[in-house]
């Protein structure tokens, strides 16, 4: 476990007041570590979890050569290359789950169903709709099949003893199905990540509170809940915490003791008059950044220790963790903390840009950079080089089949409506300048993530 100072010392040109998005990613990659604990789950409970071991196929899938079509199986060597029709006598029927075990002589064929084992010596299937059939023979027109057609080979999906799934893969529906095709009843997965969340701010109302002047309902608690749940995390909802040192301290310590990671919103901006930042500093090892991005400039990142004494121990010793026996004995028991800005869209954007990849790394997932799509802008967009901007957009398919992208309206960092109406975020890179109508731009699609 590296301290923030140690990570910072290893990053060229580290400046907490002027972080690029790339700097943030590099920092977070070193801050978080994949968790170790695993558990074995029945397949139906493993959806969305991260696989904790490689899976080697214990058998061939499919277990036999079999037919890919309903039709007639025969020996393909009888097909003449120059192409003449072939007439064959039907000598039996092979059904899926009920093999045909007789021998098939030249000039003969077996009626066969999809999935049925190929009778010995036969390697080709002609689909039934391509032949002219009578009661006990078929005529295959010239040129409709070649030897080996419509036959699935034993082990062509997965060969015995070959790696079928890899540690760190997220268990998607296809991967669950694949595990089931190997006959596996359970999978070893990483324990789900436990993430505590609370909103801060004296002006934040919980649902059901009576409205009062200057106050707004807490929306961040719900967007973060949704984002974490979609990611497969266990969410500990600690509600709204007022700007009161005792309450904030209690919330941070409770969160650090129960969760692997803590997410808060609000109270991290420059000049913020509240106690959130003060408490984070006191209770852990936390950096406060200004990120060259929009929305979402301020962000706090680090660790909150499980007990208050850990931070006391730290402040009275040299900053090196190795020399600090109190901290050493705690191991990596601190919870990672992400202090997000308060503005509702800034919360979602910083979550998607930074928190999500960091949590996936903690969950043991293999690094998977989300691919960006390229789309044509339908609007002029003003953009200053020197910061990354995320704009809420609607991506659609134009008449010519290409993708085009349109703003969903007011891009204020507190305007959730334009986020709710978007299906993606346009990503204007750090060095990029203004965009003109018709320019190609990068888009991060929500695709069920948001
Ligand atoms: P802050 O980062 O605390 O300066 O907050 C920035 C803006 O976001 C302010 O207008 C807050 O009222 C608003 N805000 C902060 N937390 C929340 C929340 N949980 N739900 C909705 N709006 C919030
Ligand atoms: Mg505030």
CSV table of C-alpha atoms and ligand atoms in Angstrom, one decimal:
chain,number,residue,atom,x,y,z
A,1,UNK,CA,0.0,0.0,0.0
A,2,UNK,CA,1.5,3.3,-1.1
A,3,UNK,CA,0.8,6.6,0.6
A,4,UNK,CA,-0.5,9.4,-1.5
A,5,UNK,CA,2.9,11.2,-1.2
A,6,UNK,CA,4.6,8.1,-2.5
A,7,UNK,CA,2.3,7.9,-5.5
A,8,UNK,CA,2.6,11.6,-6.1
A,9,UNK,CA,6.4,11.4,-5.9
A,10,UNK,CA,6.5,8.8,-8.7
A,11,UNK,CA,4.3,10.9,-11.1
A,12,UNK,CA,6.1,13.3,-13.3
A,13,UNK,CA,4.9,16.9,-12.9
A,14,UNK,CA,2.3,16.0,-10.3
A,15,UNK,CA,0.3,19.2,-9.5
A,16,UNK,CA,-2.8,18.7,-7.4
A,17,UNK,CA,-4.0,22.1,-8.6
A,18,UNK,CA,-3.7,21.3,-12.3
A,19,UNK,CA,-4.5,17.6,-12.9
A,20,UNK,CA,-5.3,16.4,-16.4
A,21,UNK,CA,-7.8,13.5,-16.7
A,22,UNK,CA,-4.8,11.3,-17.7
A,23,UNK,CA,-3.0,12.3,-14.5
A,24,UNK,CA,-6.0,11.3,-12.5
A,25,UNK,CA,-6.2,7.9,-14.1
A,26,UNK,CA,-2.5,7.2,-13.5
A,27,UNK,CA,-2.8,8.2,-9.9
A,28,UNK,CA,-5.9,6.1,-9.2
A,29,UNK,CA,-4.4,3.0,-10.9
A,30,UNK,CA,-1.7,3.1,-8.2
A,31,UNK,CA,-4.0,4.0,-5.3
A,32,UNK,CA,-6.4,1.1,-5.6
A,33,UNK,CA,-5.7,-2.6,-5.4
A,34,UNK,CA,-7.8,-5.5,-6.4
A,35,UNK,CA,-9.4,-7.2,-3.4
A,36,UNK,CA,-8.4,-10.7,-2.5
A,37,UNK,CA,-11.5,-12.4,-1.1
A,38,UNK,CA,-13.4,-14.8,-3.2
A,39,UNK,CA,-16.5,-16.9,-3.0
A,40,UNK,CA,-18.1,-19.7,-4.9
A,41,UNK,CA,-21.5,-18.9,-6.3
A,42,UNK,CA,-24.1,-20.9,-8.2
A,43,UNK,CA,-24.2,-19.7,-11.8
A,44,UNK,CA,-27.5,-17.9,-11.5
A,45,UNK,CA,-26.1,-15.7,-8.7
A,46,UNK,CA,-22.8,-15.0,-10.6
A,47,UNK,CA,-24.2,-12.6,-13.2
A,48,UNK,CA,-22.3,-9.3,-13.2
A,49,UNK,CA,-19.6,-10.6,-10.8
A,50,UNK,CA,-15.9,-10.8,-11.6
A,51,UNK,CA,-14.4,-14.2,-12.2
A,52,UNK,CA,-11.6,-14.9,-9.6
A,53,UNK,CA,-9.9,-17.8,-11.4
A,54,UNK,CA,-9.3,-19.0,-15.0
A,55,UNK,CA,-11.8,-21.6,-16.1
A,56,UNK,CA,-10.3,-24.5,-18.0
A,57,UNK,CA,-12.8,-26.6,-20.0
A,58,UNK,CA,-13.2,-30.1,-18.5
A,59,UNK,CA,-14.7,-31.4,-21.7
A,60,UNK,CA,-15.2,-30.9,-25.5
A,61,UNK,CA,-18.1,-28.7,-26.5
A,62,UNK,CA,-19.8,-30.0,-28.5
A,63,UNK,CA,-18.9,-33.5,-27.3
A,64,UNK,CA,-19.4,-35.1,-30.7
A,65,UNK,CA,-19.4,-34.1,-34.4
A,66,UNK,CA,-23.0,-33.2,-35.0
A,67,UNK,CA,-25.4,-31.7,-37.5
A,68,UNK,CA,-25.9,-27.9,-37.8
A,69,UNK,CA,-29.0,-28.3,-39.8
A,70,UNK,CA,-32.1,-30.4,-40.3
A,71,UNK,CA,-31.4,-32.5,-43.4
A,72,UNK,CA,-29.6,-35.5,-44.7
A,73,UNK,CA,-26.1,-36.7,-43.6
A,74,UNK,CA,-23.9,-38.5,-46.1
A,75,UNK,CA,-20.2,-39.1,-47.0
A,76,UNK,CA,-19.1,-35.9,-48.9
A,77,UNK,CA,-16.5,-37.8,-50.9
A,78,UNK,CA,-19.4,-38.8,-53.2
A,79,UNK,CA,-19.8,-35.3,-54.4
A,80,UNK,CA,-18.1,-34.8,-57.8
A,81,UNK,CA,-16.2,-31.6,-58.2
A,82,UNK,CA,-17.5,-30.9,-61.7
A,83,UNK,CA,-21.0,-31.0,-60.1
A,84,UNK,CA,-23.6,-33.5,-61.0
A,85,UNK,CA,-26.8,-34.3,-59.0
A,86,UNK,CA,-26.4,-37.1,-56.4
A,87,UNK,CA,-29.2,-39.5,-55.6
A,88,UNK,CA,-29.0,-41.3,-52.2
A,89,UNK,CA,-31.2,-43.9,-50.4
A,90,UNK,CA,-32.5,-43.0,-46.9
A,91,UNK,CA,-31.5,-45.8,-44.5
A,92,UNK,CA,-32.4,-44.3,-41.2
A,93,UNK,CA,-33.0,-41.3,-39.0
A,94,UNK,CA,-30.6,-39.6,-36.4
A,95,UNK,CA,-32.3,-37.4,-33.8
A,96,UNK,CA,-30.8,-35.0,-31.3
A,97,UNK,CA,-30.2,-37.1,-28.2
A,98,UNK,CA,-30.9,-40.3,-30.1
A,99,UNK,CA,-28.0,-41.3,-32.3
A,100,UNK,CA,-28.3,-43.6,-35.3
A,101,UNK,CA,-25.8,-46.4,-35.0
A,102,UNK,CA,-26.1,-48.4,-38.2
A,103,UNK,CA,-23.5,-48.3,-41.0
A,104,UNK,CA,-24.1,-46.2,-44.1
A,105,UNK,CA,-22.8,-47.5,-47.4
A,106,UNK,CA,-22.0,-45.4,-50.5
A,107,UNK,CA,-25.2,-44.3,-52.2
A,108,UNK,CA,-27.0,-44.0,-48.8
A,109,UNK,CA,-27.8,-41.3,-46.4
A,110,UNK,CA,-29.4,-40.7,-43.0
A,111,UNK,CA,-32.1,-38.2,-42.2
A,112,UNK,CA,-30.7,-36.1,-39.5
A,113,UNK,CA,-31.9,-33.3,-37.1
A,114,UNK,CA,-29.9,-30.3,-35.8
A,115,UNK,CA,-27.7,-31.4,-32.9
A,116,UNK,CA,-27.9,-35.1,-33.7
A,117,UNK,CA,-24.5,-37.0,-33.7
A,118,UNK,CA,-23.1,-37.5,-37.2
A,119,UNK,CA,-23.3,-41.3,-38.0
A,120,UNK,CA,-19.9,-43.0,-38.3
A,121,UNK,CA,-18.2,-42.2,-41.6
A,122,UNK,CA,-20.4,-39.3,-42.6
A,123,UNK,CA,-19.1,-35.8,-42.7
A,124,UNK,CA,-21.6,-33.7,-44.7
A,125,UNK,CA,-25.2,-32.5,-44.2
A,126,UNK,CA,-27.4,-31.2,-47.0
A,127,UNK,CA,-30.3,-29.1,-45.6
A,128,UNK,CA,-33.7,-30.6,-46.2
A,129,UNK,CA,-34.9,-27.6,-48.1
A,130,UNK,CA,-32.2,-28.0,-50.8
A,131,UNK,CA,-33.1,-31.5,-51.8
A,132,UNK,CA,-36.0,-33.2,-53.7
A,133,UNK,CA,-37.1,-36.0,-51.4
A,134,UNK,CA,-39.3,-39.0,-52.0
A,135,UNK,CA,-40.4,-41.7,-49.5
A,136,UNK,CA,-37.0,-43.4,-49.3
A,137,UNK,CA,-34.5,-41.4,-51.4
A,138,UNK,CA,-33.3,-37.8,-52.0
A,139,UNK,CA,-31.8,-36.0,-54.9
A,140,UNK,CA,-29.2,-33.4,-54.2
A,141,UNK,CA,-28.9,-30.8,-57.0
A,142,UNK,CA,-25.4,-30.1,-58.3
A,143,UNK,CA,-23.4,-27.4,-56.4
A,144,UNK,CA,-25.6,-26.9,-53.3
A,145,UNK,CA,-23.1,-28.3,-50.8
A,146,UNK,CA,-19.4,-29.2,-50.5
A,147,UNK,CA,-17.9,-32.0,-48.4
A,148,UNK,CA,-17.9,-31.0,-44.7
A,149,UNK,CA,-20.8,-28.5,-44.9
A,150,UNK,CA,-23.2,-28.1,-42.1
A,151,UNK,CA,-21.3,-30.3,-39.7
A,152,UNK,CA,-20.2,-29.0,-36.3
A,153,UNK,CA,-16.9,-30.5,-35.1
A,154,UNK,CA,-16.4,-32.0,-31.7
A,155,UNK,CA,-14.7,-29.4,-29.5
A,156,UNK,CA,-15.1,-26.6,-32.0
A,157,UNK,CA,-16.7,-24.3,-29.4
A,158,UNK,CA,-14.4,-25.3,-26.5
A,159,UNK,CA,-11.7,-27.9,-26.6
A,160,UNK,CA,-11.1,-30.0,-23.5
A,161,UNK,CA,-8.2,-28.6,-21.3
A,162,UNK,CA,-8.2,-25.3,-23.1
A,163,UNK,CA,-8.8,-22.0,-21.2
A,164,UNK,CA,-12.5,-21.1,-21.6
A,165,UNK,CA,-12.8,-18.0,-19.3
A,166,UNK,CA,-10.2,-15.8,-17.7
A,167,UNK,CA,-9.8,-14.4,-14.2
A,168,UNK,CA,-10.9,-10.8,-14.2
A,169,UNK,CA,-13.7,-11.2,-16.8
A,170,UNK,CA,-17.1,-9.8,-15.9
A,171,UNK,CA,-19.7,-12.5,-16.0
A,172,UNK,CA,-21.9,-11.4,-18.8
A,173,UNK,CA,-25.0,-13.5,-19.9
A,174,UNK,CA,-22.8,-15.1,-22.7
A,175,UNK,CA,-20.1,-16.1,-20.2
A,176,UNK,CA,-22.7,-17.6,-17.8
A,177,UNK,CA,-24.1,-19.6,-20.7
A,178,UNK,CA,-20.6,-20.7,-21.7
A,179,UNK,CA,-19.8,-21.9,-18.1
A,180,UNK,CA,-23.1,-23.8,-18.1
A,181,UNK,CA,-22.1,-25.5,-21.4
A,182,UNK,CA,-19.1,-26.9,-19.6
A,183,UNK,CA,-21.3,-28.4,-17.0
A,184,UNK,CA,-20.1,-26.1,-14.2
A,185,UNK,CA,-22.6,-25.5,-11.5
A,186,UNK,CA,-20.6,-22.9,-9.6
A,187,UNK,CA,-18.0,-20.2,-10.4
A,188,UNK,CA,-15.4,-18.6,-8.1
A,189,UNK,CA,-15.9,-14.9,-8.1
A,190,UNK,CA,-14.5,-11.9,-6.2
A,191,UNK,CA,-16.6,-10.8,-3.2
A,192,UNK,CA,-18.7,-7.9,-4.3
A,193,UNK,CA,-17.3,-4.5,-3.5
A,194,UNK,CA,-19.0,-2.7,-0.7
A,195,UNK,CA,-19.4,1.0,-1.3
A,196,UNK,CA,-20.7,3.5,1.2
A,197,UNK,CA,-22.3,6.7,0.0
A,198,UNK,CA,-23.4,9.9,1.6
A,199,UNK,CA,-24.4,13.4,0.5
A,200,UNK,CA,-23.1,16.4,2.3
A,201,UNK,CA,-24.5,19.9,2.5
A,202,UNK,CA,-26.8,21.8,4.8
A,203,UNK,CA,-29.0,22.7,1.9
A,204,UNK,CA,-29.7,19.1,0.9
A,205,UNK,CA,-33.1,17.6,1.7
A,206,UNK,CA,-34.0,13.9,1.9
A,207,UNK,CA,-37.1,12.8,0.2
A,208,UNK,CA,-40.0,13.4,2.5
A,209,UNK,CA,-38.4,16.4,4.2
A,210,UNK,CA,-40.5,19.6,4.1
A,211,UNK,CA,-39.2,22.0,1.4
A,212,UNK,CA,-37.5,25.1,2.8
A,213,UNK,CA,-36.0,28.2,1.3
A,214,UNK,CA,-32.6,27.6,-0.4
A,215,UNK,CA,-32.8,23.8,0.0
A,216,UNK,CA,-32.9,21.2,-2.8
A,217,UNK,CA,-33.7,17.5,-2.8
A,218,UNK,CA,-30.8,15.1,-2.8
A,219,UNK,CA,-30.5,13.7,-6.3
A,220,UNK,CA,-26.9,12.5,-6.0
A,221,UNK,CA,-27.8,9.8,-3.6
A,222,UNK,CA,-30.1,8.3,-6.3
A,223,UNK,CA,-27.8,8.7,-9.3
A,224,UNK,CA,-24.8,7.2,-7.4
A,225,UNK,CA,-27.0,4.4,-6.1
A,226,UNK,CA,-28.0,3.6,-9.7
A,227,UNK,CA,-24.4,3.8,-11.0
A,228,UNK,CA,-23.1,1.6,-8.2
A,229,UNK,CA,-25.8,-1.0,-8.5
A,230,UNK,CA,-25.3,-1.2,-12.2
A,231,UNK,CA,-21.7,-1.9,-11.5
A,232,UNK,CA,-22.6,-4.8,-9.2
A,233,UNK,CA,-21.5,-3.1,-6.0
A,234,UNK,CA,-23.2,-3.5,-2.6
A,235,UNK,CA,-24.4,0.0,-1.7
A,236,UNK,CA,-24.4,1.2,1.9
A,237,UNK,CA,-26.7,4.3,1.8
A,238,UNK,CA,-25.7,6.6,4.6
A,239,UNK,CA,-28.1,9.3,3.5
A,240,UNK,CA,-27.5,13.1,3.9
A,241,UNK,CA,-25.0,14.2,6.5
A,242,UNK,CA,-25.3,17.8,7.7
A,243,UNK,CA,-22.3,20.1,7.8
A,244,UNK,CA,-21.5,19.3,11.4
A,245,UNK,CA,-18.0,18.0,12.3
A,246,UNK,CA,-19.3,15.4,14.7
A,247,UNK,CA,-21.8,14.0,12.3
A,248,UNK,CA,-19.4,14.0,9.4
A,249,UNK,CA,-16.7,12.3,11.5
A,250,UNK,CA,-19.2,9.6,12.6
A,251,UNK,CA,-20.3,9.1,9.0
A,252,UNK,CA,-16.7,8.8,7.6
A,253,UNK,CA,-15.7,6.3,10.4
A,254,UNK,CA,-18.8,4.3,10.0
A,255,UNK,CA,-18.3,4.1,6.2
A,256,UNK,CA,-14.6,3.3,6.6
A,257,UNK,CA,-15.4,0.4,9.0
A,258,UNK,CA,-18.1,-1.1,6.8
A,259,UNK,CA,-17.0,-0.4,3.2
A,260,UNK,CA,-14.2,-0.9,0.8
A,261,UNK,CA,-14.8,2.5,-0.8
A,262,UNK,CA,-16.6,5.6,0.2
A,263,UNK,CA,-18.2,8.1,-2.1
A,264,UNK,CA,-19.4,11.5,-1.0
A,265,UNK,CA,-20.8,14.4,-2.9
A,266,UNK,CA,-20.5,18.1,-2.1
A,267,UNK,CA,-18.1,20.2,0.0
A,268,UNK,CA,-14.9,19.7,-1.9
A,269,UNK,CA,-14.8,22.9,-4.0
A,270,UNK,CA,-12.2,25.6,-3.4
A,271,UNK,CA,-13.4,28.1,-0.8
A,272,UNK,CA,-16.0,25.7,0.5
A,273,UNK,CA,-16.9,26.8,4.0
A,274,UNK,CA,-17.8,23.5,5.3
A,275,UNK,CA,-16.1,20.7,7.3
A,276,UNK,CA,-16.0,17.9,4.7
A,277,UNK,CA,-12.5,18.6,3.6
A,278,UNK,CA,-11.2,19.3,7.1
A,279,UNK,CA,-12.6,15.9,8.3
A,280,UNK,CA,-11.2,14.0,5.3
A,281,UNK,CA,-7.8,15.4,6.1
A,282,UNK,CA,-8.1,14.5,9.7
A,283,UNK,CA,-9.4,11.0,9.3
A,284,UNK,CA,-7.2,9.8,6.5
A,285,UNK,CA,-4.7,10.4,3.8
A,286,UNK,CA,-6.5,12.5,1.2
A,287,UNK,CA,-5.5,14.7,-1.8
A,288,UNK,CA,-7.6,17.6,-3.0
A,289,UNK,CA,-7.4,18.1,-6.7
A,290,UNK,CA,-8.5,20.6,-9.3
A,291,UNK,CA,-8.9,18.7,-12.5
A,292,UNK,CA,-8.7,20.2,-16.0
A,293,UNK,CA,-12.2,19.1,-17.0
A,294,UNK,CA,-15.8,20.2,-17.3
A,295,UNK,CA,-18.0,19.5,-15.5
A,296,UNK,CA,-16.4,18.3,-12.3
A,297,UNK,CA,-13.3,20.3,-11.5
A,298,UNK,CA,-12.8,19.7,-7.8
A,299,UNK,CA,-12.4,16.2,-6.4
A,300,UNK,CA,-10.9,14.7,-3.3
A,301,UNK,CA,-9.3,11.2,-3.4
A,302,UNK,CA,-7.5,9.1,-0.9
A,303,UNK,CA,-8.1,6.8,2.0
A,304,UNK,CA,-10.1,7.1,5.2
A,305,UNK,CA,-8.7,5.0,8.1
A,306,UNK,CA,-10.9,2.6,10.0
A,307,UNK,CA,-10.2,4.2,13.4
A,308,UNK,CA,-9.5,7.7,14.4
A,309,UNK,CA,-6.3,6.6,16.2
A,310,UNK,CA,-4.8,5.6,12.9
A,311,UNK,CA,-4.9,9.2,11.6
A,312,UNK,CA,-3.5,10.4,15.0
A,313,UNK,CA,-0.7,7.9,14.7
A,314,UNK,CA,0.0,9.2,11.2
A,315,UNK,CA,0.1,12.8,12.1
A,316,UNK,CA,2.5,12.3,14.9
A,317,UNK,CA,5.0,10.2,12.9
A,318,UNK,CA,7.0,10.7,9.8
A,319,UNK,CA,4.8,10.4,6.7
A,320,UNK,CA,6.5,7.2,5.7
A,321,UNK,CA,4.1,4.3,6.2
A,322,UNK,CA,7.0,1.8,6.7
A,323,UNK,CA,8.1,3.6,9.8
A,324,UNK,CA,4.7,3.8,11.2
A,325,UNK,CA,3.9,0.7,13.3
A,326,UNK,CA,0.3,1.8,14.1
A,327,UNK,CA,-0.5,2.1,10.4
A,328,UNK,CA,1.5,-1.0,9.4
A,329,UNK,CA,-0.6,-3.1,11.8
A,330,UNK,CA,-3.7,-1.8,10.1
A,331,UNK,CA,-2.4,-3.1,6.7
A,332,UNK,CA,-4.5,-1.7,3.9
A,333,UNK,CA,-7.6,-1.5,6.1
A,334,UNK,CA,-8.5,2.0,5.1
A,335,UNK,CA,-11.3,2.6,2.7
A,336,UNK,CA,-10.7,4.4,-0.6
A,337,UNK,CA,-12.6,7.7,-0.6
A,338,UNK,CA,-13.8,9.7,-3.6
A,339,UNK,CA,-15.1,13.1,-2.6
A,340,UNK,CA,-17.0,14.2,-5.6
A,341,UNK,CA,-18.3,17.7,-6.3
A,342,UNK,CA,-21.9,18.5,-5.4
A,343,UNK,CA,-23.3,19.4,-8.7
A,344,UNK,CA,-25.5,16.5,-9.9
A,345,UNK,CA,-24.0,16.2,-13.4
A,346,UNK,CA,-20.4,16.7,-12.2
A,347,UNK,CA,-21.1,13.7,-9.8
A,348,UNK,CA,-22.1,11.5,-12.7
A,349,UNK,CA,-19.4,12.6,-15.0
A,350,UNK,CA,-16.6,12.2,-12.5
A,351,UNK,CA,-18.0,8.8,-11.5
A,352,UNK,CA,-18.0,7.6,-15.1
A,353,UNK,CA,-14.6,9.1,-15.9
A,354,UNK,CA,-12.7,8.1,-12.7
A,355,UNK,CA,-14.6,6.3,-10.0
A,356,UNK,CA,-16.0,3.5,-12.2
A,357,UNK,CA,-12.7,2.4,-13.7
A,358,UNK,CA,-11.1,2.6,-10.2
A,359,UNK,CA,-13.9,0.5,-8.6
A,360,UNK,CA,-13.6,-2.0,-11.5
A,361,UNK,CA,-9.9,-2.4,-10.7
A,362,UNK,CA,-10.8,-2.9,-7.0
A,363,UNK,CA,-13.4,-5.5,-8.0
A,364,UNK,CA,-10.6,-7.5,-9.7
A,365,UNK,CA,-11.9,-6.8,-13.2
A,366,UNK,CA,-9.4,-6.7,-16.1
A,367,UNK,CA,-8.8,-3.2,-17.3
A,368,UNK,CA,-11.3,-2.6,-20.1
A,369,UNK,CA,-11.1,0.8,-21.7
A,370,UNK,CA,-14.6,1.6,-22.9
A,371,UNK,CA,-14.4,2.2,-26.6
A,372,UNK,CA,-15.5,5.6,-27.9
A,373,UNK,CA,-17.7,5.9,-31.0
A,374,UNK,CA,-17.1,8.4,-33.7
A,375,UNK,CA,-20.1,10.6,-34.7
A,376,UNK,CA,-20.7,13.7,-36.7
A,377,UNK,CA,-21.5,16.8,-34.7
A,378,UNK,CA,-24.8,18.6,-35.8
A,379,UNK,CA,-23.7,21.7,-33.9
A,380,UNK,CA,-20.9,24.2,-33.5
A,381,UNK,CA,-19.4,23.7,-30.0
A,382,UNK,CA,-17.1,26.1,-28.3
A,383,UNK,CA,-14.2,24.4,-26.5
A,384,UNK,CA,-11.1,25.7,-24.9
A,385,UNK,CA,-8.0,23.6,-25.4
A,386,UNK,CA,-6.4,22.6,-22.0
A,387,UNK,CA,-9.3,20.7,-20.4
A,388,UNK,CA,-11.4,17.7,-21.1
A,389,UNK,CA,-15.1,18.5,-21.6
A,390,UNK,CA,-18.0,16.1,-21.4
A,391,UNK,CA,-21.3,17.2,-23.1
A,392,UNK,CA,-24.6,15.5,-22.8
A,393,UNK,CA,-25.8,14.4,-26.2
A,394,UNK,CA,-28.2,12.2,-28.1
A,395,UNK,CA,-26.6,9.9,-30.6
A,396,UNK,CA,-28.6,8.7,-33.5
A,397,UNK,CA,-28.2,7.0,-36.9
A,398,UNK,CA,-28.5,9.4,-39.9
A,399,UNK,CA,-30.2,8.4,-43.1
A,400,UNK,CA,-26.9,7.5,-44.7
A,401,UNK,CA,-26.1,5.1,-41.8
A,402,UNK,CA,-23.5,7.2,-40.1
A,403,UNK,CA,-23.8,8.4,-36.5
A,404,UNK,CA,-24.7,11.9,-35.7
A,405,UNK,CA,-24.8,13.7,-32.4
A,406,UNK,CA,-26.9,16.5,-31.0
A,407,UNK,CA,-26.7,18.3,-27.6
A,408,UNK,CA,-29.6,17.6,-25.2
A,409,UNK,CA,-29.6,21.3,-24.1
A,410,UNK,CA,-28.3,23.3,-21.2
A,411,UNK,CA,-24.9,22.0,-20.2
A,412,UNK,CA,-24.8,23.6,-16.8
A,413,UNK,CA,-23.1,21.2,-14.3
A,414,UNK,CA,-26.2,21.1,-12.1
A,415,UNK,CA,-28.7,20.5,-14.9
A,416,UNK,CA,-29.8,16.9,-14.6
A,417,UNK,CA,-32.5,17.2,-17.2
A,418,UNK,CA,-30.1,17.3,-20.1
A,419,UNK,CA,-28.3,14.3,-18.6
A,420,UNK,CA,-31.6,12.4,-18.2
A,421,UNK,CA,-32.4,13.1,-21.9
A,422,UNK,CA,-28.9,12.0,-23.1
A,423,UNK,CA,-27.8,8.5,-24.3
A,424,UNK,CA,-24.2,9.4,-24.3
A,425,UNK,CA,-21.4,11.9,-23.5
A,426,UNK,CA,-19.5,13.7,-26.1
A,427,UNK,CA,-15.9,13.6,-25.0
A,428,UNK,CA,-13.9,16.7,-26.1
A,429,UNK,CA,-10.2,15.8,-25.5
A,430,UNK,CA,-7.8,17.9,-23.5
A,431,UNK,CA,-6.0,19.5,-26.5
A,432,UNK,CA,-9.1,19.8,-28.7
A,433,UNK,CA,-10.4,23.2,-29.7
A,434,UNK,CA,-13.8,24.3,-31.2
A,435,UNK,CA,-15.9,21.9,-33.0
A,436,UNK,CA,-17.7,22.9,-36.3
A,437,UNK,CA,-20.9,21.4,-37.7
A,438,UNK,CA,-19.9,18.2,-39.5
A,439,UNK,CA,-16.7,17.6,-37.5
A,440,UNK,CA,-16.2,14.1,-36.2
A,441,UNK,CA,-16.3,13.8,-32.4
A,442,UNK,CA,-15.8,11.0,-29.8
A,443,UNK,CA,-18.8,9.8,-27.9
A,444,UNK,CA,-19.0,7.5,-24.8
A,445,UNK,CA,-22.3,5.7,-25.0
A,446,UNK,CA,-24.2,4.9,-21.8
A,447,UNK,CA,-25.3,1.5,-23.0
A,448,UNK,CA,-27.1,0.5,-19.9
A,449,UNK,CA,-24.3,1.8,-17.7
A,450,UNK,CA,-26.1,5.0,-16.9
B,1,LIG,P1,-20.9,22.0,-3.6
B,1,LIG,O1,-19.9,21.1,-4.4
B,1,LIG,O2,-21.1,21.5,-2.2
B,1,LIG,O3,-20.4,23.4,-3.7
B,1,LIG,O4,-22.3,21.9,-4.3
B,1,LIG,C1,-22.4,22.4,-5.6
B,1,LIG,C2,-23.9,22.5,-6.0
B,1,LIG,O5,-24.4,21.2,-6.0
B,1,LIG,C3,-24.7,23.3,-5.0
B,1,LIG,O6,-25.7,24.0,-5.8
B,1,LIG,C4,-25.4,22.2,-4.2
B,1,LIG,O7,-26.7,22.6,-3.7
B,1,LIG,C5,-25.6,21.1,-5.2
B,1,LIG,N1,-25.7,19.8,-4.5
B,1,LIG,C6,-24.8,19.4,-3.7
B,1,LIG,N2,-25.1,18.1,-3.2
B,1,LIG,C7,-26.3,17.8,-3.8
B,1,LIG,C8,-27.1,16.6,-3.8
B,1,LIG,N3,-26.8,15.6,-3.0
B,1,LIG,N4,-28.2,16.6,-4.6
B,1,LIG,C9,-28.5,17.7,-5.4
B,1,LIG,N5,-27.7,18.8,-5.5
B,1,LIG,C10,-26.6,18.9,-4.7
B,2,LIG,MG1,-21.7,22.6,-0.5
